[in-house]
mmCIF file of C-alpha atoms in Angstrom:
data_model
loop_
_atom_site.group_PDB
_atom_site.id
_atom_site.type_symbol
_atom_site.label_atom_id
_atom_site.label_comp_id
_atom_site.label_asym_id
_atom_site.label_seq_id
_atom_site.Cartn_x
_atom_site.Cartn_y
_atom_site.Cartn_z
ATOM 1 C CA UNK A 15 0.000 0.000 0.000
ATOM 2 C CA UNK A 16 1.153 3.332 -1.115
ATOM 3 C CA UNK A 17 1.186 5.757 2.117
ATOM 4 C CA UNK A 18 1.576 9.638 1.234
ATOM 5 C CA UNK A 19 4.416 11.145 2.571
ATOM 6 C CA UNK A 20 3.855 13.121 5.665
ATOM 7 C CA UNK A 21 4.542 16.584 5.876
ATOM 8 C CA UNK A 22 7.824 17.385 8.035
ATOM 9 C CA UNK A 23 5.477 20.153 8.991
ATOM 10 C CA UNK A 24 3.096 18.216 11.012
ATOM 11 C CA UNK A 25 5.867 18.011 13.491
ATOM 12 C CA UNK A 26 4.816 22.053 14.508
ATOM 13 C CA UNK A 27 0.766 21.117 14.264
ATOM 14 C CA UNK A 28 0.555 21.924 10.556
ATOM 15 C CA UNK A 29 -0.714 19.520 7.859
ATOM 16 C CA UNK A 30 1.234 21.062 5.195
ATOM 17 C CA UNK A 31 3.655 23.901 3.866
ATOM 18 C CA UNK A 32 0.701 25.812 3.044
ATOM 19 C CA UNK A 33 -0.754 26.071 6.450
ATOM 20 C CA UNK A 34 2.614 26.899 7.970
ATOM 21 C CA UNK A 35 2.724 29.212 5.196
ATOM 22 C CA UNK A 36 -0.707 31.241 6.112
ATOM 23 C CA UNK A 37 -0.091 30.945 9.931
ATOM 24 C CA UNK A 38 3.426 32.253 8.784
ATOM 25 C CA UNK A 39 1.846 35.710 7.078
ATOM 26 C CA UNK A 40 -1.007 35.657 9.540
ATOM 27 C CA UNK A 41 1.396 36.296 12.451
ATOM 28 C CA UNK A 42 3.410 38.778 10.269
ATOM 29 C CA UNK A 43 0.363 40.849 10.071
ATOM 30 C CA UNK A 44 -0.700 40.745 13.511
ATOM 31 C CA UNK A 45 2.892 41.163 14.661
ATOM 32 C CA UNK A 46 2.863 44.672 12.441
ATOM 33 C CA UNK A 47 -0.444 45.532 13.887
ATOM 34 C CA UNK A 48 1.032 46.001 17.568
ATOM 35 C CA UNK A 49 3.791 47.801 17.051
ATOM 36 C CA UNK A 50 4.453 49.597 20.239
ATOM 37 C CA UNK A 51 3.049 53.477 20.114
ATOM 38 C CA UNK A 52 5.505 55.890 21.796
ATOM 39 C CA UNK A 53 2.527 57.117 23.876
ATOM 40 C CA UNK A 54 2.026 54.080 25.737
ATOM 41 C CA UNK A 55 5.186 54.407 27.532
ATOM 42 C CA UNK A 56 4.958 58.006 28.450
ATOM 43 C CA UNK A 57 5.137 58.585 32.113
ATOM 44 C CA UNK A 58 3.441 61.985 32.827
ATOM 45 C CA UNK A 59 1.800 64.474 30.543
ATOM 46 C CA UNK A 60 4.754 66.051 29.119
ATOM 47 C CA UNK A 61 6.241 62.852 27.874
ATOM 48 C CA UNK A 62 2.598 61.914 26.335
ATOM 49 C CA UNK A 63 2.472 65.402 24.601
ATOM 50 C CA UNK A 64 5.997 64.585 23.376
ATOM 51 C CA UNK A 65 4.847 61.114 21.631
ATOM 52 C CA UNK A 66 1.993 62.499 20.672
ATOM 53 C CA UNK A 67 3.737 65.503 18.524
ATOM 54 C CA UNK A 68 6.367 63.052 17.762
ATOM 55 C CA UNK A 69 3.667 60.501 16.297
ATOM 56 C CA UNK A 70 2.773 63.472 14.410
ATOM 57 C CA UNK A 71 6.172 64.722 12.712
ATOM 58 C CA UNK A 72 6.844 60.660 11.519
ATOM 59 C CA UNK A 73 3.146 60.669 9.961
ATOM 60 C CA UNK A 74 3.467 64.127 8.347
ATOM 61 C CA UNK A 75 7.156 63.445 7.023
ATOM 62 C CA UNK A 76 5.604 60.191 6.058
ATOM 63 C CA UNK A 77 2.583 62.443 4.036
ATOM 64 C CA UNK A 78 4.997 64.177 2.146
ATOM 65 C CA UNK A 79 6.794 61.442 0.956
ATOM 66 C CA UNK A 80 3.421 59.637 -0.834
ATOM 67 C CA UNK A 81 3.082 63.147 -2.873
ATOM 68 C CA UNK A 82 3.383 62.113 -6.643
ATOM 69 C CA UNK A 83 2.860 58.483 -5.456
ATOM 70 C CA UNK A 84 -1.040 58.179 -4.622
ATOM 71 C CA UNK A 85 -3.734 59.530 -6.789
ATOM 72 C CA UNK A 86 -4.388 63.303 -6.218
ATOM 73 C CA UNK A 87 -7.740 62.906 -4.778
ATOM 74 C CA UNK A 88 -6.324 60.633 -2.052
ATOM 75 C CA UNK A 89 -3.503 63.111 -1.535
ATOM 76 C CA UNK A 90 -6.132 65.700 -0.886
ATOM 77 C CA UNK A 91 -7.626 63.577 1.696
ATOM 78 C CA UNK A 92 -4.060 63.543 3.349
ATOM 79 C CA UNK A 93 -3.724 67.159 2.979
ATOM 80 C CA UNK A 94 -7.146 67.982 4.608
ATOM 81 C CA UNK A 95 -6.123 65.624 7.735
ATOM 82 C CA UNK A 96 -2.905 67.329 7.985
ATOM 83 C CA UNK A 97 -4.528 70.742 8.084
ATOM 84 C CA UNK A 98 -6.848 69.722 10.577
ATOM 85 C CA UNK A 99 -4.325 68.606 13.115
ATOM 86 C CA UNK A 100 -1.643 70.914 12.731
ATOM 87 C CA UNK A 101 -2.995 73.615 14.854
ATOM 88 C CA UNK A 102 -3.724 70.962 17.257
ATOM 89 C CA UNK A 103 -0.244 70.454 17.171
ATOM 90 C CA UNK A 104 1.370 73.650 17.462
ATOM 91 C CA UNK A 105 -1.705 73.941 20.389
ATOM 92 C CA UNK A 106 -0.347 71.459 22.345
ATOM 93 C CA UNK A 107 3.356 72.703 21.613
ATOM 94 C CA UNK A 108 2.507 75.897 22.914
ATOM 95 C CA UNK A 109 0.735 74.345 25.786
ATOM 96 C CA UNK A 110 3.832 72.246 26.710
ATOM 97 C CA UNK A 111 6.062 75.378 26.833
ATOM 98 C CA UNK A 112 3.411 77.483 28.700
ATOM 99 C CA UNK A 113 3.134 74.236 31.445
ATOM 100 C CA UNK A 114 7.607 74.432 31.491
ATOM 101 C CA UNK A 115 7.254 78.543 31.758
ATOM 102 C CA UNK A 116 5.175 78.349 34.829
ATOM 103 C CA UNK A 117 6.752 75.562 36.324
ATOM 104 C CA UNK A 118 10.188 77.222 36.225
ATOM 105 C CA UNK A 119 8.398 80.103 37.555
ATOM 106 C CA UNK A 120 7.113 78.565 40.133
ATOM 107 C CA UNK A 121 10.287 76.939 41.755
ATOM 108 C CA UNK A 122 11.744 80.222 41.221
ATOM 109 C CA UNK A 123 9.676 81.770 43.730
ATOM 110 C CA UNK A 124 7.204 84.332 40.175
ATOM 111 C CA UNK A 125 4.173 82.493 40.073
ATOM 112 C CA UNK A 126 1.263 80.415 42.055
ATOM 113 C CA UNK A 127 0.114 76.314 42.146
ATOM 114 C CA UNK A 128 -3.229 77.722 40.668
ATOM 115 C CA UNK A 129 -1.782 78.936 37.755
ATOM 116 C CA UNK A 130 0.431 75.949 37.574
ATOM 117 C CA UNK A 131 -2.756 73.868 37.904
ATOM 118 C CA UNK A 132 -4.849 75.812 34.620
ATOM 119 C CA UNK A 133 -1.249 75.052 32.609
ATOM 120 C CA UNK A 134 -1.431 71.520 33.454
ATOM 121 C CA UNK A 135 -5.104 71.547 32.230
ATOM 122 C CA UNK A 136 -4.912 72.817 30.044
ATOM 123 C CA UNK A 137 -1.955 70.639 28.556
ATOM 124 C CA UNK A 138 -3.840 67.631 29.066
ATOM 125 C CA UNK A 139 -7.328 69.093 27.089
ATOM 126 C CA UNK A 140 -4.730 69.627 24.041
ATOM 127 C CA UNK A 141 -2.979 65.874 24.251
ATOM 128 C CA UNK A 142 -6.808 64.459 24.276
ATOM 129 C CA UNK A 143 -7.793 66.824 21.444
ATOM 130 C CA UNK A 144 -4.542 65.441 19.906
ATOM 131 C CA UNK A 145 -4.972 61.954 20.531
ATOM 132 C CA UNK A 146 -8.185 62.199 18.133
ATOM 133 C CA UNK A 147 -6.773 64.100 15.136
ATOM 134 C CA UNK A 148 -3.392 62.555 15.031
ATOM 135 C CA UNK A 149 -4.761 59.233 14.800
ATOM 136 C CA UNK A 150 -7.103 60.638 11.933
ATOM 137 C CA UNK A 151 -4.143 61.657 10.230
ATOM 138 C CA UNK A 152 -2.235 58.206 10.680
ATOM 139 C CA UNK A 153 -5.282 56.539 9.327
ATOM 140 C CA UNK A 154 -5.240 58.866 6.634
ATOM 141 C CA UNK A 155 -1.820 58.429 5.680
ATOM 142 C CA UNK A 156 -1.859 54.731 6.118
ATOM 143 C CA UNK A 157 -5.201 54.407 3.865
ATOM 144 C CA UNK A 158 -3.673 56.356 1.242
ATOM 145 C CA UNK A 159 -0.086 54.442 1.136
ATOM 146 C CA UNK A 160 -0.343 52.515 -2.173
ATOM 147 C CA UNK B 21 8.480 43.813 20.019
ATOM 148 C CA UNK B 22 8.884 46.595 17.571
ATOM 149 C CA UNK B 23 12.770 44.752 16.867
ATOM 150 C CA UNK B 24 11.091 41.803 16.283
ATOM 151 C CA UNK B 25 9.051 43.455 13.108
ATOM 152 C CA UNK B 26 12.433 45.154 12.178
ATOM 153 C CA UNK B 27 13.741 41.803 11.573
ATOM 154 C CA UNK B 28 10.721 39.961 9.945
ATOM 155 C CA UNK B 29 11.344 41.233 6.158
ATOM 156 C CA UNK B 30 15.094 39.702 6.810
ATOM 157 C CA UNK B 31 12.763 36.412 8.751
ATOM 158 C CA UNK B 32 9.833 35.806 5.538
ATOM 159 C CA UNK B 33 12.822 36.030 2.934
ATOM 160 C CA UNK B 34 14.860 33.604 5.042
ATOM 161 C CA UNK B 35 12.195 31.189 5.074
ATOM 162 C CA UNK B 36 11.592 31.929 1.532
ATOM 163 C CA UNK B 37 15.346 31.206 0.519
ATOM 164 C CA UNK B 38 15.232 27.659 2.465
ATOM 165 C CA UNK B 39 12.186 26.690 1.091
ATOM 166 C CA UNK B 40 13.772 27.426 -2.462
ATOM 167 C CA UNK B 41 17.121 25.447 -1.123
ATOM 168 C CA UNK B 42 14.724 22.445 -0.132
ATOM 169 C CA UNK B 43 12.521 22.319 -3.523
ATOM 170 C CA UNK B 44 12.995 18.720 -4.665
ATOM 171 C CA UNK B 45 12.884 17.080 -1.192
ATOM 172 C CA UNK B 46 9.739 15.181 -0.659
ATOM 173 C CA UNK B 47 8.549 17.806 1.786
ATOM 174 C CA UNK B 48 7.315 20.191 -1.224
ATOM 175 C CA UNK B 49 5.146 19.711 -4.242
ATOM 176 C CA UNK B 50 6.660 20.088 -7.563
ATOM 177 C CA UNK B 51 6.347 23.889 -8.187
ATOM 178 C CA UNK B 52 5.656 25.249 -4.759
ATOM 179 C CA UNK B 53 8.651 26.401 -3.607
ATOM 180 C CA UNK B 54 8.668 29.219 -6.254
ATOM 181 C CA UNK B 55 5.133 30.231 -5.696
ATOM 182 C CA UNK B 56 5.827 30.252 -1.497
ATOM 183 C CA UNK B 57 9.044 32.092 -2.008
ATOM 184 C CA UNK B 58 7.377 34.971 -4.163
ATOM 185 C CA UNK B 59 4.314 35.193 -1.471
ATOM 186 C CA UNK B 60 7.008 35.406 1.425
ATOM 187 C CA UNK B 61 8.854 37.828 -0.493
ATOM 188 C CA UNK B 62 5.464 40.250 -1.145
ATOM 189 C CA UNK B 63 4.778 39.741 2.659
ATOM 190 C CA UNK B 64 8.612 41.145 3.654
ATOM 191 C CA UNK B 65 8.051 43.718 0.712
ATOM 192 C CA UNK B 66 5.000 44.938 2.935
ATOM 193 C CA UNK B 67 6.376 45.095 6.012
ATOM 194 C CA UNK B 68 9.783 46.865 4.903
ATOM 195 C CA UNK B 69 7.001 49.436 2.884
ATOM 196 C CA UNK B 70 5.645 50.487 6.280
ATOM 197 C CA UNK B 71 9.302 50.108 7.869
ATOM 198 C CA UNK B 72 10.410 53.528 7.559
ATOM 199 C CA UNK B 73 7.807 55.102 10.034
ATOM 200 C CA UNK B 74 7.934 52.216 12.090
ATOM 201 C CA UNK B 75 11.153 52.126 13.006
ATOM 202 C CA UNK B 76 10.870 55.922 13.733
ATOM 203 C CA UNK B 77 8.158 55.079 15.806
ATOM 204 C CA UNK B 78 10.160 52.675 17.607
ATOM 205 C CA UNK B 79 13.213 55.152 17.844
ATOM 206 C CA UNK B 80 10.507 57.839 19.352
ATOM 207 C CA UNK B 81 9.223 55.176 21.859
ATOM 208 C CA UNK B 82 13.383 53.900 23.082
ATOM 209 C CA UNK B 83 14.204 57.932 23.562
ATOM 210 C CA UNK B 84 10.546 58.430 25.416
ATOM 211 C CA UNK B 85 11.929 55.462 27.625
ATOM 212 C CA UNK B 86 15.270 56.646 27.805
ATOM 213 C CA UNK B 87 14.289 60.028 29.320
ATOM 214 C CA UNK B 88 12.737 57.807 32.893
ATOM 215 C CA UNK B 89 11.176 60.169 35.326
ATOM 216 C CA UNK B 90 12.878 62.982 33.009
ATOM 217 C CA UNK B 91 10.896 65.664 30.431
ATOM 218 C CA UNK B 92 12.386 66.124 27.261
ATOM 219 C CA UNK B 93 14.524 68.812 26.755
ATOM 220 C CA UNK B 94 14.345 71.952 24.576
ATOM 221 C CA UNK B 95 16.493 70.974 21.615
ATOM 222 C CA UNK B 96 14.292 67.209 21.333
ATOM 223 C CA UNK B 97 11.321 69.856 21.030
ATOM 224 C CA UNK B 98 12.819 72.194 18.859
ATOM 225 C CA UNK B 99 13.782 69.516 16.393
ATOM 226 C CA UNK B 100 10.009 68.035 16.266
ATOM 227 C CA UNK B 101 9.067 71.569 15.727
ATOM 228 C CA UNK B 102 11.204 72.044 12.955
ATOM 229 C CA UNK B 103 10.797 68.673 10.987
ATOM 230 C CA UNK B 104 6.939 69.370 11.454
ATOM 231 C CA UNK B 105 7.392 72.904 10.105
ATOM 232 C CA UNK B 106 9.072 71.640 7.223
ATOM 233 C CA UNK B 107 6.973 68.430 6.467
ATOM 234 C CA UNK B 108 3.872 70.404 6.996
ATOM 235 C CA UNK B 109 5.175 73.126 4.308
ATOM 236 C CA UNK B 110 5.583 70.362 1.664
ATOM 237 C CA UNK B 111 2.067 68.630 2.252
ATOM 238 C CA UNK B 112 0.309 71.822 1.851
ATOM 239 C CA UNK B 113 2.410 73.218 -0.919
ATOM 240 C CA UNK B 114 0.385 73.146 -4.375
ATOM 241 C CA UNK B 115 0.930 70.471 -6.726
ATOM 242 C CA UNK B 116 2.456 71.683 -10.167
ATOM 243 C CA UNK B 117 0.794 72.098 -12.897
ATOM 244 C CA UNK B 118 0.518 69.056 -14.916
#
């Protein structure tokens, strides 16, 4: 009686190449979907407005680099995204450097907790209005990639 | 785990290239190591497309680490500010004429 080789791969719990093969790519994928985001291991809300921007800058230099490579009606839906959370940006830059203003201030002896305590709100109401628009422009940029 | 996707385009075509040095063993239909070698190398393709802003990311997230209980300092911001500056300049610039 003839008996079909068996696959070397059933030694890891597949049947065949091809299944190895397709639990091979499958893992690729889902390996690429967690790649770490810097926010996650930002310690106070400085360091999460710095990710945050940060996350920015790598998906806006990434923006200009699909120009010419992504059909010009995607590229305007890049462009829009971009314009929408650039001010949010420069919002929350300004924010971070009105929180380190006061805070210098403050140990120096020129300014009060309660003002200390509006720049610190007001730092974290610009990371959460960044969280939302920089993640519209990363899903922007990564639906128009080719 | 952001190394580990650094290193899977370099991983797929590995497995790719001993798949191709096993073709002709019994452990392969006649034919499929070409076909699995192209799909592994589209799959590493992929990944490597994406690779330039994820290895930035990772970069971003080993300096956010680096800094501990620390803030970042002036010149890290200063940077950002410029290379967003610059990269939002070119986004918004009109397209030439065609």
């Amino acid at each position: 009686m003839h008996h079909r080789a068996r696959s070397p791969f059933f030694l890891f719990g597949f049947s065949s190449l091809g299944g190895a093969l397709v639990a091979l790519l499958l893992l690729t994928l889902a390996l690429y979907g967690c790649i770490t985001r810097p926010v996650s291991v930002a310690k106070d809300s400085e360091q999460r407005a710095y990710a945050l921007y940060g996350e920015f800058v790598i998906f806006e230099e990434e923006a200009s680099r699909l120009r010419g490579s992504v059909p010009a009606a995607v590229y305007v839906g890049v462009q829009r995204a971009d314009a929408v959370a650039k001010p949010t940006a420069d919002s929350l830059l300004q924010a971070v450097h009105d929180y380190d203003t006061i805070s210098a201030q403050l140990r120096a002896g020129n300014s009060t907790q309660d003002k200390l305590t509006v720049a610190t709100s007001n730092l974290q109401t610009w990371v959460t209005q960044a969280e939302t628009d920089v993640e519209n422009l990363v899903s922007a940029v990564k639906g128009a990639k080719p | 785990m952001n190394t580990i996707i650094a290193l899977m385009p370099a991983f797929l075509r590995a497995v790719g290239g001993v798949i191709s040095l096993l073709e002709g063993t019994n452990a392969f239909s006649e034919g499929f190591s070409s076909v699995a070698e192209e799909v592994l190398s589209a799959a590493a393709s992929l990944v490597e497309r994406g690779d330039e802003a994820a290895n930035e990311l990772a970069a971003l997230t080993n300096s956010i680490v680096a800094m501990g209980p620390h803030d970042p300092t002036q010149e890290q911001w200063a940077d950002l500010e410029a290379r967003s500056n610059a990269a939002h300049a070119a986004i918004q610039a009109p397209s030439a004429p065609a």
